[in-house]
Amino acid sequence: MGDFTFHPGWGQLSARDQSDLMDFWVAEKALPNADAARQRVAQVVLFARNKDGGDVAGVCTAIPQNPPLLAQPVYFYRSFIAPKNRKSLLVVQMLQKAVDFLEEDARAHEWPCIGVLLELENERFGSKGRMPVWRGLDFTYIGKSPRGLECRIHWFQGARLKP
């Protein structure tokens, strides 16, 4: 899938991976400092490295939430792609792989969360991907967040709404 290798997170990160990810976030100014990076590293679902050197190219994280709008437990998904990789398909590749992983994990653990929620911060989404449903990714537009950002949801196959 392109010029990247993908690596698992969630309890499978080596000490080197953790250090590289924390350095990546701070160097790219995705997080303000090492303390914030240290807290976020436990939420890593997967990350990508450039094949031509092994530098971190992008990372995605997820945390369980129960947003009032949905009143259902979902994974709140975040990703950060290094600026030099933003014109590649990495963001889509990572999202596809992360959704598959999160769905498999949720199924194996009796559905602690039943979907994945995106809050789109990247301004490029204002002009691209304007369909109400993203075919292939199966994310559906559900409105704006309290911060005024577009939100999309992907519901897991086989999951059921919680009471």
Coordinates of N, CA and C in Angstrom, one line a residue, residues 47-137:
F47 N 0.5 3.1 13.5 CA 1.3 4.2 13.0 C 2.0 3.7 11.7
A48 N 2.4 4.6 10.9 CA 3.1 4.3 9.7 C 4.5 4.9 9.7
R49 N 5.4 4.2 9.1 CA 6.8 4.7 8.8 C 7.0 4.8 7.3
N50 N 7.9 5.8 6.9 CA 8.3 5.8 5.5 C 9.2 4.6 5.3
K51 N 9.0 4.0 4.1 CA 9.8 2.8 3.7 C 11.2 3.3 3.5
D52 N 11.4 4.5 3.1 CA 12.8 4.9 2.7 C 13.5 5.5 3.9
G53 N 13.5 5.0 5.0 CA 14.3 5.5 6.2 C 13.7 5.2 7.5
G54 N 12.4 4.8 7.5 CA 11.8 4.4 8.7 C 11.3 5.5 9.6
D55 N 11.4 6.8 9.1 CA 10.8 7.9 9.9 C 9.3 7.7 10.1
V56 N 8.8 8.2 11.2 CA 7.3 8.2 11.4 C 6.7 9.1 10.4
A57 N 5.7 8.6 9.7 CA 5.0 9.3 8.6 C 3.6 9.8 9.1
G58 N 3.0 9.0 10.0 CA 1.7 9.3 10.5 C 1.3 8.4 11.6
V59 N 0.3 8.8 12.4 CA -0.1 8.0 13.6 C -1.6 8.3 13.8
C60 N -2.3 7.2 14.3 CA -3.7 7.4 14.6 C -3.9 6.9 16.0
T61 N -4.9 7.5 16.7 CA -5.2 7.2 18.1 C -6.7 7.0 18.2
A62 N -7.2 6.3 19.2 CA -8.6 6.2 19.5 C -8.8 6.1 21.0
I63 N -9.9 6.7 21.4 CA -10.3 6.6 22.8 C -11.8 6.4 22.9
P64 N -12.3 5.6 23.8 CA -13.7 5.4 23.9 C -14.4 6.6 24.4
Q65 N -15.5 7.0 23.9 CA -16.3 8.1 24.3 C -17.8 7.8 24.2
N66 N -18.6 8.5 24.8 CA -20.0 8.4 24.7 C -20.6 9.7 24.5
P67 N -20.5 10.3 23.2 CA -20.9 11.6 23.0 C -22.4 11.8 23.2
P68 N -22.9 12.9 23.8 CA -24.3 13.1 24.0 C -25.1 13.1 22.8
L69 N -24.6 13.6 21.7 CA -25.3 13.5 20.4 C -25.7 12.1 20.0
L70 N -24.8 11.2 20.2 CA -25.0 9.8 19.8 C -25.6 8.9 20.9
A71 N -25.3 9.2 22.2 CA -25.7 8.4 23.3 C -25.3 7.0 23.2
Q72 N -24.2 6.7 22.5 CA -23.7 5.4 22.3 C -22.2 5.4 22.4
P73 N -21.6 4.3 22.9 CA -20.1 4.3 23.0 C -19.5 4.1 21.7
V74 N -18.6 5.0 21.3 CA -17.8 4.9 20.1 C -16.4 5.2 20.4
Y75 N -15.5 4.9 19.4 CA -14.1 5.3 19.5 C -14.0 6.7 18.8
F76 N -13.4 7.6 19.6 CA -13.1 8.9 19.0 C -11.8 8.8 18.4
Y77 N -11.7 9.0 17.1 CA -10.5 8.7 16.3 C -9.8 10.0 15.9
R78 N -8.5 10.0 16.1 CA -7.6 11.1 15.7 C -6.5 10.6 14.8
S79 N -6.1 11.4 13.8 CA -4.9 11.0 13.1 C -4.0 12.3 12.9
F80 N -2.8 12.1 12.7 CA -1.9 13.1 12.4 C -0.9 12.6 11.4
I81 N -0.8 13.3 10.2 CA 0.1 12.9 9.1 C 1.1 14.0 9.0
A82 N 2.4 13.5 8.9 CA 3.5 14.5 8.7 C 3.2 15.3 7.4
P83 N 3.4 16.6 7.5 CA 3.1 17.5 6.3 C 3.6 17.0 5.0
K84 N 4.8 16.4 5.0 CA 5.4 16.0 3.7 C 4.6 14.8 3.1
N85 N 3.8 14.1 3.9 CA 3.0 12.9 3.5 C 1.6 13.2 3.2
R86 N 1.1 14.5 3.4 CA -0.3 14.8 3.3 C -0.9 14.7 1.9
K87 N -0.1 14.7 0.9 CA -0.6 14.5 -0.5 C -0.7 13.1 -0.9
S88 N -0.2 12.2 0.0 CA -0.3 10.8 -0.3 C -1.7 10.2 0.1
L89 N -1.9 9.0 0.0 CA -3.1 8.3 0.4 C -3.0 7.8 1.8
L90 N -1.9 8.2 2.5 CA -1.7 7.7 3.9 C -2.9 7.9 4.8
V91 N -3.5 9.0 4.8 CA -4.6 9.3 5.8 C -5.7 8.3 5.5
V92 N -6.0 8.0 4.3 CA -7.1 7.0 4.0 C -6.7 5.6 4.3
Q93 N -5.5 5.2 3.9 CA -5.0 3.9 4.2 C -5.0 3.6 5.7
M94 N -4.5 4.6 6.5 CA -4.5 4.5 7.9 C -5.9 4.4 8.5
L95 N -6.8 5.2 8.0 CA -8.2 5.1 8.5 C -8.8 3.7 8.2
Q96 N -8.6 3.2 7.0 CA -9.1 1.9 6.7 C -8.6 0.8 7.6
K97 N -7.3 0.8 7.8 CA -6.7 -0.2 8.7 C -7.1 0.0 10.1
A98 N -7.2 1.2 10.6 CA -7.6 1.4 12.0 C -9.0 1.0 12.2
V99 N -9.9 1.3 11.3 CA -11.3 0.9 11.4 C -11.4 -0.6 11.5
D100 N -10.7 -1.3 10.6 CA -10.7 -2.8 10.6 C -10.2 -3.3 11.9
F101 N -9.1 -2.8 12.4 CA -8.6 -3.2 13.7 C -9.6 -2.9 14.9
L102 N -10.1 -1.7 14.9 CA -11.0 -1.4 16.0 C -12.3 -2.2 16.0
E103 N -12.8 -2.5 14.8 CA -14.0 -3.3 14.7 C -13.7 -4.8 15.2
E104 N -12.6 -5.3 14.7 CA -12.2 -6.7 15.2 C -12.0 -6.7 16.7
D105 N -11.3 -5.7 17.2 CA -11.1 -5.7 18.7 C -12.4 -5.5 19.4
A106 N -13.3 -4.7 18.9 CA -14.6 -4.5 19.6 C -15.4 -5.8 19.6
R107 N -15.4 -6.5 18.4 CA -16.2 -7.7 18.3 C -15.6 -8.8 19.3
A108 N -14.3 -8.8 19.4 CA -13.6 -9.8 20.3 C -13.9 -9.5 21.8
H109 N -14.2 -8.3 22.1 CA -14.4 -7.9 23.5 C -15.9 -7.5 23.8
E110 N -16.8 -8.1 23.0 CA -18.3 -7.9 23.3 C -18.7 -6.5 23.1
W111 N -18.2 -5.8 22.2 CA -18.7 -4.5 21.7 C -18.6 -3.4 22.8
P112 N -17.4 -3.1 23.4 CA -17.4 -2.0 24.3 C -17.7 -0.7 23.6
C113 N -17.4 -0.6 22.3 CA -17.8 0.5 21.4 C -18.4 -0.1 20.2
I114 N -19.3 0.7 19.5 CA -20.0 0.2 18.4 C -19.7 0.9 17.1
G115 N -18.8 1.8 17.1 CA -18.4 2.6 15.9 C -17.2 3.5 16.1
V116 N -16.9 4.2 15.1 CA -15.8 5.2 15.1 C -16.3 6.5 14.7
L117 N -16.0 7.5 15.5 CA -16.4 8.9 15.3 C -15.2 9.8 14.8
L118 N -15.4 10.5 13.8 CA -14.4 11.4 13.3 C -14.9 12.9 13.5
E119 N -14.0 13.7 13.9 CA -14.3 15.2 13.9 C -13.2 15.8 13.0
L120 N -13.6 16.3 11.9 CA -12.6 16.7 10.8 C -12.1 18.1 11.1
E121 N -10.8 18.1 11.4 CA -10.1 19.4 11.7 C -9.5 19.9 10.4
N122 N -9.0 19.1 9.5 CA -8.3 19.5 8.4 C -9.2 20.3 7.4
E123 N -8.8 21.5 7.1 CA -9.6 22.4 6.2 C -9.8 21.8 4.8
R124 N -8.9 20.9 4.4 CA -9.1 20.3 3.0 C -10.4 19.5 2.9
F125 N -10.9 19.0 4.1 CA -12.2 18.3 4.0 C -13.4 19.2 3.7
G126 N -13.2 20.5 3.9 CA -14.2 21.5 3.5 C -14.5 21.5 2.0
S127 N -13.5 21.1 1.2 CA -13.7 21.1 -0.2 C -13.6 19.7 -0.9
K128 N -13.1 18.8 -0.2 CA -13.0 17.4 -0.7 C -13.9 16.5 0.2
G129 N -14.4 15.4 -0.4 CA -15.2 14.5 0.3 C -16.5 15.0 0.8
R130 N -17.2 15.8 0.0 CA -18.4 16.5 0.4 C -19.6 15.6 0.3
M131 N -19.5 14.3 0.0 CA -20.7 13.4 -0.1 C -21.1 13.1 1.3
P132 N -22.5 13.0 1.5 CA -23.0 12.7 2.9 C -22.4 11.3 3.4
V133 N -22.2 10.4 2.4 CA -21.7 9.0 2.8 C -20.4 8.8 2.0
W134 N -19.3 8.5 2.7 CA -18.1 8.2 2.0 C -18.1 6.7 1.7
R135 N -18.4 6.4 0.5 CA -18.4 5.0 0.0 C -17.1 4.4 0.1
G136 N -17.1 3.1 0.4 CA -15.8 2.4 0.6 C -15.3 2.5 2.1
L137 N -15.4 3.7 2.7 CA -15.1 3.8 4.1 C -16.3 3.7 5.0

